[in-house]
Amino acid sequence: MSVDIDFLRPAMLALMPLAVLPLIARATEAGGYPDVGWLPADPLGRGIGLALRAMAALAIAALVIALAAPGRPRTVELRTGRGAEVLLLIDRSRSMDERMLPNDWRRLGPFEIRHQTRSRGRVKSQAARELLGEFVARRPDDRFAVSFFSASTLHVVPFTDHDEVVQAGIAAGGVHRGLSETDVGRALVSSLARFEKRAYTGSRIILLVSDGGARLDRDTQMAIRAGFERQRVTLYWIYLKGFGRPDLEQAGEASAAIPEVALHRFFQTLPTPYRAYQAESPEDLAAAVADVGREQNHPLDFEERIPRSDHSRRFVAAALLLVASLLVARRWELRGTS
Amino acid sequence: MIARRAAADWRLTAAGALLVAALLMPPLPWPRSNYDFLAVFDISQSMGVTDYRQQGRPVARLDYARRALAAALTELPCGSRLGLAAFTGYRSLMLLAPVEVCEHYGDLLATLAQIDERMRWAEASEITKGLYWALRAARDIGGEPELLFFTDGHESPPLDGPPPALFGDLRKGQIHGLVIGTGGNLPRPIPKRDSAGRDRGFWLPDEVAQGRGPDRRNEHLSARREPHLQALAFRTGLDYLRLEDFHGLSAAMQAAPRVRRREVPTDLSWVPLALALALLCAAPLGALIGNRGVRGSHRPHP
Amino acid sequence: MKASGDFHYRIGSRIGGWRPGAHAGLARGAGDDFVVHASLFERPDPRRVDLRASLRDPRGDWLVRVARQRSQVAVAAAVDVSASMNFGTPARKLDLAADFVAALGRASFAAGDPLSLCAFDRCCHDDLRTPPTRQPGLAELFASRLRSTPCRSSGHDGLIDALMPLAGRQALVFLVSDFHGYGSDLDAALDLLVRARVTPIVVWSPDEIEPPDQDGLLRLRDLESGRLRDLWLRPRLRSRWRAAVAERRRTLQARFLARGIRPFFLTAPFDGDALTRHFLEGE
C-alpha cells in the first residue's frame, strides 16, 4: 500500500499561511482591558487560550487541505477475484439482422411461425446485444474485450474492466445493418491472437455469437487448434439458430456438409473445453448466457484499477470537529469583564 | 463588545453548518462546456500513403490522423464524449458508441490503435457514400455528435460523372462537424498491403480502377483531393479542415459552435468549504490588517 | 442613596497671588485674616485704624490692622483620554472623568477660581483644551466632549506638554488618569508642578479591579498594547487578582506620598462628597 498523496487543486495550498492567522492576530472578541500587565499571570489560562487558538489554526489548515482535495492517486492493484477474461466475438454479418422466433412460438402453428417470425420476432443481433450487455453488467469482476467479425475482424475494445466502454462497443454493433460476408475462421485466429502476450491469469473465454457456420480449410483448422491449445481458451458458441436453420446435433455423415454442423464438430475436437448453445428464441439466448455466467467463476488474478480515492472529506470532518469544539469551548468563555 | 461576540458566535456556527453541508452535499448537476464527437477514419488503402512527417520520420495519413485526434483528446474538457467509426468500401461502420474522454482516455486510445487496415472489410473507397453513412451513424447513435470525418478524398473506383446524391433520409446541415482533408498536395504511390498487413510494394497503374478520361489515368497515385472534399462538405453542411498539424485539429474541434452545454454531476463542496474558510479567517484577518486601531468599546452598540 | 455630584475643594496652604478669591492667601489686603499691626504712616489706610490697639501702643502711633486678603487660585485639570480610559460598562472610565470635570467646573465656579482644562494621550490635544475661565458652561461643554471622545490612541506622552503652561505656577492641579503604565514620565510631570498643589484622581472602573464572579476562560486584550492575556478564572486566581489590585494601589499611593501628594481613587459612580472629605482630611 503506497502512501502517495496527490492534490486535485494543489494551488489551494498557497492559502496555507492563513492558518497562522489565529496565532498571530489579536483576538478581536477578547475583552478589552486597560492594563493586562496588572493582572496575575495564569499559566493554566494561557495554556487553554493557546490550545483554542491552535485549534482555530488547525481548523483553517484542515480546510485549506480539504480545498486542495488530497487523495490517493489512481493505482493498479493485483487482486484475485472470481471472474474471467472474456472475448465477445460477435457476428456482424447481415444475416444477424434477421429475426428470431417470437417468445410464444411453441403455441403457434407451423404455418404461423414462418409468418410471425418475419414480423414479430426479435432481431437476432439486437437480442444478442441486449443480453450480452446484461451479461457484462452482471459480471463486474470479468475483463471483457469486444470484437466483431464479418469478412475481417474488427477488434473494437481491447481487454478492459471499464464496463462502460465494453457496453459502448456492444452498442456500436447495433448501428445500421451488418456487413455482407463472414469469415469465422479468420476471426477466431485473430481473436486467439488477442490473448497473446497477456499473462495467463486464470480463465479465458471466447464467447462466439453467430448464426452461421463455415467449413474451415485445413490450415485454418490447425491454426485455430494450435491457438486454443497454446492460449488455453474455453470456447462458448452461442448459435443463434434461425427458423428452419440446421440443428448442430444432427447425426450422420451427410450432415457434415452443413457448415454449422461442420463447425460444431470441429470445435468438439478442440483440446480445450467447448460448449455450444443453440438459441432459437430470446428465451433460449438468455438461458445460454446465464449458463455461461454460472459456469465460469474461476479465480482470476487481475489488475484492478483502484480509482483515485479522495481524502478531502476526512479533512472536512476534522475541521468540523475542531469548529464544533471551539463552539462548545465558548460556553466557558466569559463575556467580557462585566 | 456583545455584538462582536455574537458575531463571532454566529461566524463559528455558520462555518460549522457550511462544513456539515460540504460533507453531506452530493455532486450536483452543473452546466459545463464540453463536446460530443464521432470520429470516422477512412481506412482504405490510400490512407497508407506516408506523406506526413513527424520528427523527421514519414508517417502514414491514417497514423497521423489518429495521433492528431489522440492529441486533441487531451485538450477536451472532461465530460466530453467521443465515439469511433471506420470507413472503407462504401460504408462507415460504428465501432464504439460515444464514451466520456477523461475517464476512458486509455480505452479510447486502445480502440483508436485498433483502427487500421487490418479492419478493412472491403477494398473500394467510395468516400461520398461513406460520408453519407457516417452522417447516418452520427444521427442514429444518439445525441447527434459532431462528425469528424478523416479522409484523403481519394475515391476508388473514381467518380465518373456527378457524385451520388445525398441519401433521402438525410438533410443537409442536420449533422454538424468537419470533413478533415488528410494527406499531402503531391500525388504519391499507394502502398499495397496484404490482409496480414505486410508490405507488398505499391499499386501499379494497371492494378487499380482508372477513370474514363485520358486525364484520369493517375488513380494509382494519391494526394489530398481538396476541391472534392470541400464540395462534399458543402453538400452535407459540414465544415472543411485541412489536417496540417495537431493544433489546427484541436482548435477546429473546440470552435465555439461545437460547444455543448451539459449538466455534469459536479462536486461543488468547495463552495461551502471556501465560505467556511472565509468565515474562520475573517475575524483574525480583519484584526490583522483592518481596524487595528479600534479598541473594542465596552458599550453595547446602539 | 445617590452620591452627590458636587464637591468642594480646599487648599491646605496659603497661596500667593494678588487676585482676590476664596482661599487663604499670602497677599495682604482686604480681608479678615489679621496678620500684624502697622503704623498709619506705613499703611495710610485710615479705614483700618485699630483704635483699641492704638491706645495700647506704647509709642502712641496710630496703628492700622494689616490683614491677608483671600486669594483666588488657578485650578487646572489634565484628563487622560488614552485607550485604557475607554474601559468599563455602562460608564467608561472617561465618562467618570467627565463627571468629575463637570463637578470641578461647578466647584471652581462656586469658589470663583479660573479653571483650565486639557486632555492628553500620546500627545496633548489642542482641540480638547480650554483656557483659564470662570464660565461654568465651558467645563460642562468639555465634559460632554470627553464623553464623546472615542479614545483611540495609546500612551500618555502628551502629559508633559499638557502641564507645561502650569509649570512652576501656584495652582490646584488635578491629574485625571488611571495611571496605568506610568514610569519616570510621571515624576517629570510632578517635577513641573513643584509649586502646585496636585491631586491625582485615579480613575479605576469597578470592572477593572474586581474579577468577574463566574468561573471560566476570560480572554483579555490590553487596550493600549494589544497584548493578550488568557485567564482561567477560579477562586484562587480571583484572590490573586484582588491582591494585584491592592498591590497596585499601595504602590501608587506610596509613589505619590513620597512627594506629599494624596491620590484620590475614583470608582463609579462619581462621589463628590467623598472627594470633599478627601480635601478635608488633607488639612
mmCIF file of N, CA and C in Angstrom, chain C residues 68-152:
data_model
loop_
_atom_site.group_PDB
_atom_site.id
_atom_site.type_symbol
_atom_site.label_atom_id
_atom_site.label_comp_id
_atom_site.label_asym_id
_atom_site.label_seq_id
_atom_site.Cartn_x
_atom_site.Cartn_y
_atom_site.Cartn_z
ATOM 1 N N ARG C 68 -4.547 89.617 55.689
ATOM 2 C CA ARG C 68 -4.317 88.979 54.380
ATOM 3 C C ARG C 68 -5.648 88.920 53.643
ATOM 4 N N GLN C 69 -5.573 89.213 52.440
ATOM 5 C CA GLN C 69 -6.809 89.092 51.670
ATOM 6 C C GLN C 69 -7.019 87.637 51.293
ATOM 7 N N ARG C 70 -8.229 87.270 50.956
ATOM 8 C CA ARG C 70 -8.485 85.900 50.440
ATOM 9 C C ARG C 70 -8.201 85.925 48.949
ATOM 10 N N SER C 71 -7.446 84.958 48.498
ATOM 11 C CA SER C 71 -6.998 84.976 47.099
ATOM 12 C C SER C 71 -7.694 83.878 46.283
ATOM 13 N N GLN C 72 -7.638 84.100 45.054
ATOM 14 C CA GLN C 72 -8.107 83.014 44.180
ATOM 15 C C GLN C 72 -6.922 82.160 43.782
ATOM 16 N N VAL C 73 -7.243 80.950 43.309
ATOM 17 C CA VAL C 73 -6.179 80.058 42.879
ATOM 18 C C VAL C 73 -6.529 79.544 41.477
ATOM 19 N N ALA C 74 -5.502 79.370 40.665
ATOM 20 C CA ALA C 74 -5.746 78.794 39.325
ATOM 21 C C ALA C 74 -6.000 77.292 39.494
ATOM 22 N N VAL C 75 -7.089 76.840 38.939
ATOM 23 C CA VAL C 75 -7.420 75.412 39.015
ATOM 24 C C VAL C 75 -7.244 74.820 37.610
ATOM 25 N N ALA C 76 -6.624 73.677 37.557
ATOM 26 C CA ALA C 76 -6.414 73.038 36.241
ATOM 27 C C ALA C 76 -6.662 71.550 36.385
ATOM 28 N N ALA C 77 -7.148 70.966 35.319
ATOM 29 C CA ALA C 77 -7.294 69.505 35.289
ATOM 30 C C ALA C 77 -6.769 69.003 33.953
ATOM 31 N N ALA C 78 -5.933 67.983 34.038
ATOM 32 C CA ALA C 78 -5.448 67.328 32.815
ATOM 33 C C ALA C 78 -6.047 65.919 32.787
ATOM 34 N N VAL C 79 -6.762 65.625 31.713
ATOM 35 C CA VAL C 79 -7.512 64.368 31.661
ATOM 36 C C VAL C 79 -6.864 63.422 30.648
ATOM 37 N N ASP C 80 -6.593 62.233 31.102
ATOM 38 C CA ASP C 80 -6.055 61.172 30.234
ATOM 39 C C ASP C 80 -7.176 60.654 29.340
ATOM 40 N N VAL C 81 -7.006 60.765 28.024
ATOM 41 C CA VAL C 81 -8.027 60.218 27.111
ATOM 42 C C VAL C 81 -7.450 59.054 26.300
ATOM 43 N N SER C 82 -6.440 58.399 26.834
ATOM 44 C CA SER C 82 -5.847 57.286 26.087
ATOM 45 C C SER C 82 -6.805 56.089 26.101
ATOM 46 N N ALA C 83 -6.461 55.103 25.312
ATOM 47 C CA ALA C 83 -7.376 53.986 25.045
ATOM 48 C C ALA C 83 -7.813 53.281 26.324
ATOM 49 N N SER C 84 -6.942 53.227 27.307
ATOM 50 C CA SER C 84 -7.316 52.477 28.508
ATOM 51 C C SER C 84 -8.458 53.159 29.254
ATOM 52 N N MET C 85 -8.688 54.433 28.980
ATOM 53 C CA MET C 85 -9.786 55.137 29.633
ATOM 54 C C MET C 85 -11.126 54.753 29.003
ATOM 55 N N ASN C 86 -11.027 53.981 27.924
ATOM 56 C CA ASN C 86 -12.232 53.594 27.187
ATOM 57 C C ASN C 86 -12.918 52.410 27.841
ATOM 58 N N PHE C 87 -12.478 52.023 28.982
ATOM 59 C CA PHE C 87 -12.911 50.767 29.570
ATOM 60 C C PHE C 87 -14.058 50.975 30.548
ATOM 61 N N GLY C 88 -14.880 49.982 30.646
ATOM 62 C CA GLY C 88 -15.935 49.984 31.653
ATOM 63 C C GLY C 88 -17.318 50.049 31.055
ATOM 64 N N THR C 89 -18.247 49.302 31.643
ATOM 65 C CA THR C 89 -19.646 49.390 31.215
ATOM 66 C C THR C 89 -20.505 49.606 32.453
ATOM 67 N N PRO C 90 -21.605 50.270 32.393
ATOM 68 C CA PRO C 90 -22.033 51.027 31.218
ATOM 69 C C PRO C 90 -21.256 52.323 31.067
ATOM 70 N N ALA C 91 -20.692 52.835 32.170
ATOM 71 C CA ALA C 91 -19.956 54.087 32.054
ATOM 72 C C ALA C 91 -18.486 53.779 31.863
ATOM 73 N N ARG C 92 -17.911 54.403 30.852
ATOM 74 C CA ARG C 92 -16.476 54.237 30.673
ATOM 75 C C ARG C 92 -15.749 55.024 31.755
ATOM 76 N N LYS C 93 -14.489 54.697 31.924
ATOM 77 C CA LYS C 93 -13.710 55.460 32.894
ATOM 78 C C LYS C 93 -13.633 56.920 32.483
ATOM 79 N N LEU C 94 -13.612 57.135 31.170
ATOM 80 C CA LEU C 94 -13.565 58.512 30.699
ATOM 81 C C LEU C 94 -14.864 59.238 31.033
ATOM 82 N N ASP C 95 -15.970 58.510 31.060
ATOM 83 C CA ASP C 95 -17.241 59.123 31.448
ATOM 84 C C ASP C 95 -17.191 59.542 32.919
ATOM 85 N N LEU C 96 -16.564 58.678 33.733
ATOM 86 C CA LEU C 96 -16.370 59.048 35.143
ATOM 87 C C LEU C 96 -15.534 60.321 35.236
ATOM 88 N N ALA C 97 -14.477 60.360 34.410
ATOM 89 C CA ALA C 97 -13.614 61.534 34.395
ATOM 90 C C ALA C 97 -14.415 62.758 33.997
ATOM 91 N N ALA C 98 -15.320 62.572 33.041
ATOM 92 C CA ALA C 98 -16.152 63.693 32.588
ATOM 93 C C ALA C 98 -17.065 64.157 33.713
ATOM 94 N N ASP C 99 -17.615 63.190 34.470
ATOM 95 C CA ASP C 99 -18.443 63.569 35.627
ATOM 96 C C ASP C 99 -17.635 64.434 36.585
ATOM 97 N N PHE C 100 -16.416 63.991 36.796
ATOM 98 C CA PHE C 100 -15.564 64.746 37.704
ATOM 99 C C PHE C 100 -15.305 66.153 37.171
ATOM 100 N N VAL C 101 -14.998 66.242 35.857
ATOM 101 C CA VAL C 101 -14.691 67.548 35.269
ATOM 102 C C VAL C 101 -15.884 68.477 35.416
ATOM 103 N N ALA C 102 -17.072 67.956 35.183
ATOM 104 C CA ALA C 102 -18.269 68.788 35.305
ATOM 105 C C ALA C 102 -18.417 69.283 36.747
ATOM 106 N N ALA C 103 -18.183 68.373 37.687
ATOM 107 C CA ALA C 103 -18.287 68.766 39.094
ATOM 108 C C ALA C 103 -17.217 69.800 39.450
ATOM 109 N N LEU C 104 -16.035 69.602 38.862
ATOM 110 C CA LEU C 104 -14.945 70.550 39.114
ATOM 111 C C LEU C 104 -15.324 71.927 38.591
ATOM 112 N N GLY C 105 -15.984 71.918 37.419
ATOM 113 C CA GLY C 105 -16.436 73.193 36.853
ATOM 114 C C GLY C 105 -17.355 73.904 37.838
ATOM 115 N N ARG C 106 -18.290 73.158 38.422
ATOM 116 C CA ARG C 106 -19.221 73.782 39.358
ATOM 117 C C ARG C 106 -18.483 74.253 40.611
ATOM 118 N N ALA C 107 -17.536 73.420 41.078
ATOM 119 C CA ALA C 107 -16.808 73.769 42.299
ATOM 120 C C ALA C 107 -15.970 75.019 42.089
ATOM 121 N N SER C 108 -15.304 75.097 40.948
ATOM 122 C CA SER C 108 -14.434 76.246 40.720
ATOM 123 C C SER C 108 -15.269 77.501 40.509
ATOM 124 N N PHE C 109 -16.446 77.327 39.909
ATOM 125 C CA PHE C 109 -17.331 78.492 39.728
ATOM 126 C C PHE C 109 -17.786 78.986 41.089
ATOM 127 N N ALA C 110 -18.089 78.034 41.964
ATOM 128 C CA ALA C 110 -18.527 78.411 43.301
ATOM 129 C C ALA C 110 -17.409 79.143 44.039
ATOM 130 N N ALA C 111 -16.177 78.709 43.815
ATOM 131 C CA ALA C 111 -15.068 79.326 44.508
ATOM 132 C C ALA C 111 -14.563 80.551 43.773
ATOM 133 N N GLY C 112 -15.056 80.737 42.552
ATOM 134 C CA GLY C 112 -14.640 81.889 41.782
ATOM 135 C C GLY C 112 -13.234 81.757 41.223
ATOM 136 N N ASP C 113 -12.769 80.530 41.129
ATOM 137 C CA ASP C 113 -11.415 80.342 40.618
ATOM 138 C C ASP C 113 -11.458 80.097 39.118
ATOM 139 N N PRO C 114 -10.448 80.589 38.422
ATOM 140 C CA PRO C 114 -10.387 80.285 36.981
ATOM 141 C C PRO C 114 -10.003 78.817 36.792
ATOM 142 N N LEU C 115 -10.620 78.191 35.859
ATOM 143 C CA LEU C 115 -10.399 76.763 35.626
ATOM 144 C C LEU C 115 -9.882 76.577 34.199
ATOM 145 N N SER C 116 -8.799 75.832 34.083
ATOM 146 C CA SER C 116 -8.333 75.467 32.731
ATOM 147 C C SER C 116 -8.331 73.943 32.629
ATOM 148 N N LEU C 117 -8.701 73.485 31.440
ATOM 149 C CA LEU C 117 -8.850 72.036 31.227
ATOM 150 C C LEU C 117 -8.063 71.633 29.992
ATOM 151 N N CYS C 118 -7.515 70.452 30.045
ATOM 152 C CA CYS C 118 -6.884 69.921 28.829
ATOM 153 C C CYS C 118 -6.926 68.408 28.875
ATOM 154 N N ALA C 119 -6.734 67.833 27.717
ATOM 155 C CA ALA C 119 -6.754 66.374 27.605
ATOM 156 C C ALA C 119 -5.456 65.934 26.949
ATOM 157 N N PHE C 120 -5.049 64.732 27.262
ATOM 158 C CA PHE C 120 -3.798 64.241 26.657
ATOM 159 C C PHE C 120 -3.900 62.740 26.496
ATOM 160 N N ASP C 121 -3.162 62.258 25.479
ATOM 161 C CA ASP C 121 -2.865 60.821 25.442
ATOM 162 C C ASP C 121 -1.429 60.705 24.950
ATOM 163 N N ARG C 122 -1.271 60.296 23.677
ATOM 164 C CA ARG C 122 0.092 60.218 23.160
ATOM 165 C C ARG C 122 0.635 61.640 22.994
ATOM 166 N N CYS C 123 -0.297 62.578 22.697
ATOM 167 C CA CYS C 123 0.124 63.963 22.575
ATOM 168 C C CYS C 123 -0.892 64.812 23.320
ATOM 169 N N CYS C 124 -0.600 66.063 23.356
ATOM 170 C CA CYS C 124 -1.531 66.958 24.017
ATOM 171 C C CYS C 124 -2.602 67.345 23.002
ATOM 172 N N HIS C 125 -3.850 67.268 23.409
ATOM 173 C CA HIS C 125 -4.935 67.549 22.457
ATOM 174 C C HIS C 125 -5.296 69.022 22.495
ATOM 175 N N ASP C 126 -4.928 69.737 21.417
ATOM 176 C CA ASP C 126 -5.235 71.171 21.389
ATOM 177 C C ASP C 126 -6.716 71.416 21.192
ATOM 178 N N ASP C 127 -7.388 70.464 20.592
ATOM 179 C CA ASP C 127 -8.820 70.655 20.368
ATOM 180 C C ASP C 127 -9.597 70.373 21.643
ATOM 181 N N LEU C 128 -8.961 69.695 22.591
ATOM 182 C CA LEU C 128 -9.620 69.434 23.874
ATOM 183 C C LEU C 128 -8.878 70.251 24.939
ATOM 184 N N ARG C 129 -9.072 71.544 24.921
ATOM 185 C CA ARG C 129 -8.322 72.390 25.845
ATOM 186 C C ARG C 129 -9.127 73.678 26.019
ATOM 187 N N THR C 130 -9.284 74.084 27.252
ATOM 188 C CA THR C 130 -9.940 75.387 27.467
ATOM 189 C C THR C 130 -8.963 76.279 28.220
ATOM 190 N N PRO C 131 -8.919 77.535 27.849
ATOM 191 C CA PRO C 131 -8.059 78.494 28.567
ATOM 192 C C PRO C 131 -8.666 78.755 29.941
ATOM 193 N N PRO C 132 -7.903 79.322 30.848
ATOM 194 C CA PRO C 132 -8.457 79.620 32.185
ATOM 195 C C PRO C 132 -9.733 80.438 32.049
ATOM 196 N N THR C 133 -10.770 79.986 32.698
ATOM 197 C CA THR C 133 -12.054 80.668 32.547
ATOM 198 C C THR C 133 -12.861 80.488 33.824
ATOM 199 N N ARG C 134 -13.796 81.396 33.997
ATOM 200 C CA ARG C 134 -14.685 81.237 35.151
ATOM 201 C C ARG C 134 -16.086 80.867 34.700
ATOM 202 N N GLN C 135 -16.219 80.629 33.423
ATOM 203 C CA GLN C 135 -17.554 80.287 32.953
ATOM 204 C C GLN C 135 -17.871 78.839 33.272
ATOM 205 N N PRO C 136 -18.933 78.577 33.951
ATOM 206 C CA PRO C 136 -19.238 77.175 34.310
ATOM 207 C C PRO C 136 -19.594 76.354 33.081
ATOM 208 N N GLY C 137 -20.151 76.981 32.073
ATOM 209 C CA GLY C 137 -20.611 76.239 30.888
ATOM 210 C C GLY C 137 -19.485 75.554 30.156
ATOM 211 N N LEU C 138 -18.304 76.167 30.224
ATOM 212 C CA LEU C 138 -17.212 75.606 29.438
ATOM 213 C C LEU C 138 -16.785 74.243 29.973
ATOM 214 N N ALA C 139 -16.782 74.097 31.292
ATOM 215 C CA ALA C 139 -16.423 72.804 31.875
ATOM 216 C C ALA C 139 -17.450 71.749 31.489
ATOM 217 N N GLU C 140 -18.707 72.164 31.494
ATOM 218 C CA GLU C 140 -19.776 71.240 31.101
ATOM 219 C C GLU C 140 -19.589 70.798 29.650
ATOM 220 N N LEU C 141 -19.237 71.787 28.812
ATOM 221 C CA LEU C 141 -19.014 71.504 27.411
ATOM 222 C C LEU C 141 -17.830 70.550 27.244
ATOM 223 N N PHE C 142 -16.778 70.833 28.017
ATOM 224 C CA PHE C 142 -15.590 69.985 27.951
ATOM 225 C C PHE C 142 -15.940 68.550 28.360
ATOM 226 N N ALA C 143 -16.746 68.458 29.400
ATOM 227 C CA ALA C 143 -17.135 67.126 29.885
ATOM 228 C C ALA C 143 -17.906 66.368 28.808
ATOM 229 N N SER C 144 -18.801 67.091 28.138
ATOM 230 C CA SER C 144 -19.593 66.386 27.132
ATOM 231 C C SER C 144 -18.716 65.984 25.949
ATOM 232 N N ARG C 145 -17.699 66.819 25.677
ATOM 233 C CA ARG C 145 -16.805 66.409 24.584
ATOM 234 C C ARG C 145 -15.960 65.214 24.997
ATOM 235 N N LEU C 146 -15.619 65.156 26.270
ATOM 236 C CA LEU C 146 -14.902 63.959 26.740
ATOM 237 C C LEU C 146 -15.751 62.711 26.548
ATOM 238 N N ARG C 147 -17.054 62.881 26.856
ATOM 239 C CA ARG C 147 -17.932 61.704 26.765
ATOM 240 C C ARG C 147 -18.020 61.173 25.344
ATOM 241 N N SER C 148 -17.806 62.074 24.386
ATOM 242 C CA SER C 148 -17.915 61.597 23.004
ATOM 243 C C SER C 148 -16.542 61.294 22.395
ATOM 244 N N THR C 149 -15.505 61.384 23.196
ATOM 245 C CA THR C 149 -14.175 61.068 22.657
ATOM 246 C C THR C 149 -14.035 59.544 22.501
ATOM 247 N N PRO C 150 -13.607 59.092 21.347
ATOM 248 C CA PRO C 150 -13.551 57.651 21.130
ATOM 249 C C PRO C 150 -12.397 56.943 21.854
ATOM 250 N N CYS C 151 -11.370 57.698 22.282
ATOM 251 C CA CYS C 151 -10.221 57.063 22.956
ATOM 252 C C CYS C 151 -9.574 56.017 22.086
ATOM 253 N N ARG C 152 -8.822 56.457 21.140
ATOM 254 C CA ARG C 152 -8.205 55.509 20.218
ATOM 255 C C ARG C 152 -6.735 55.294 20.520
#
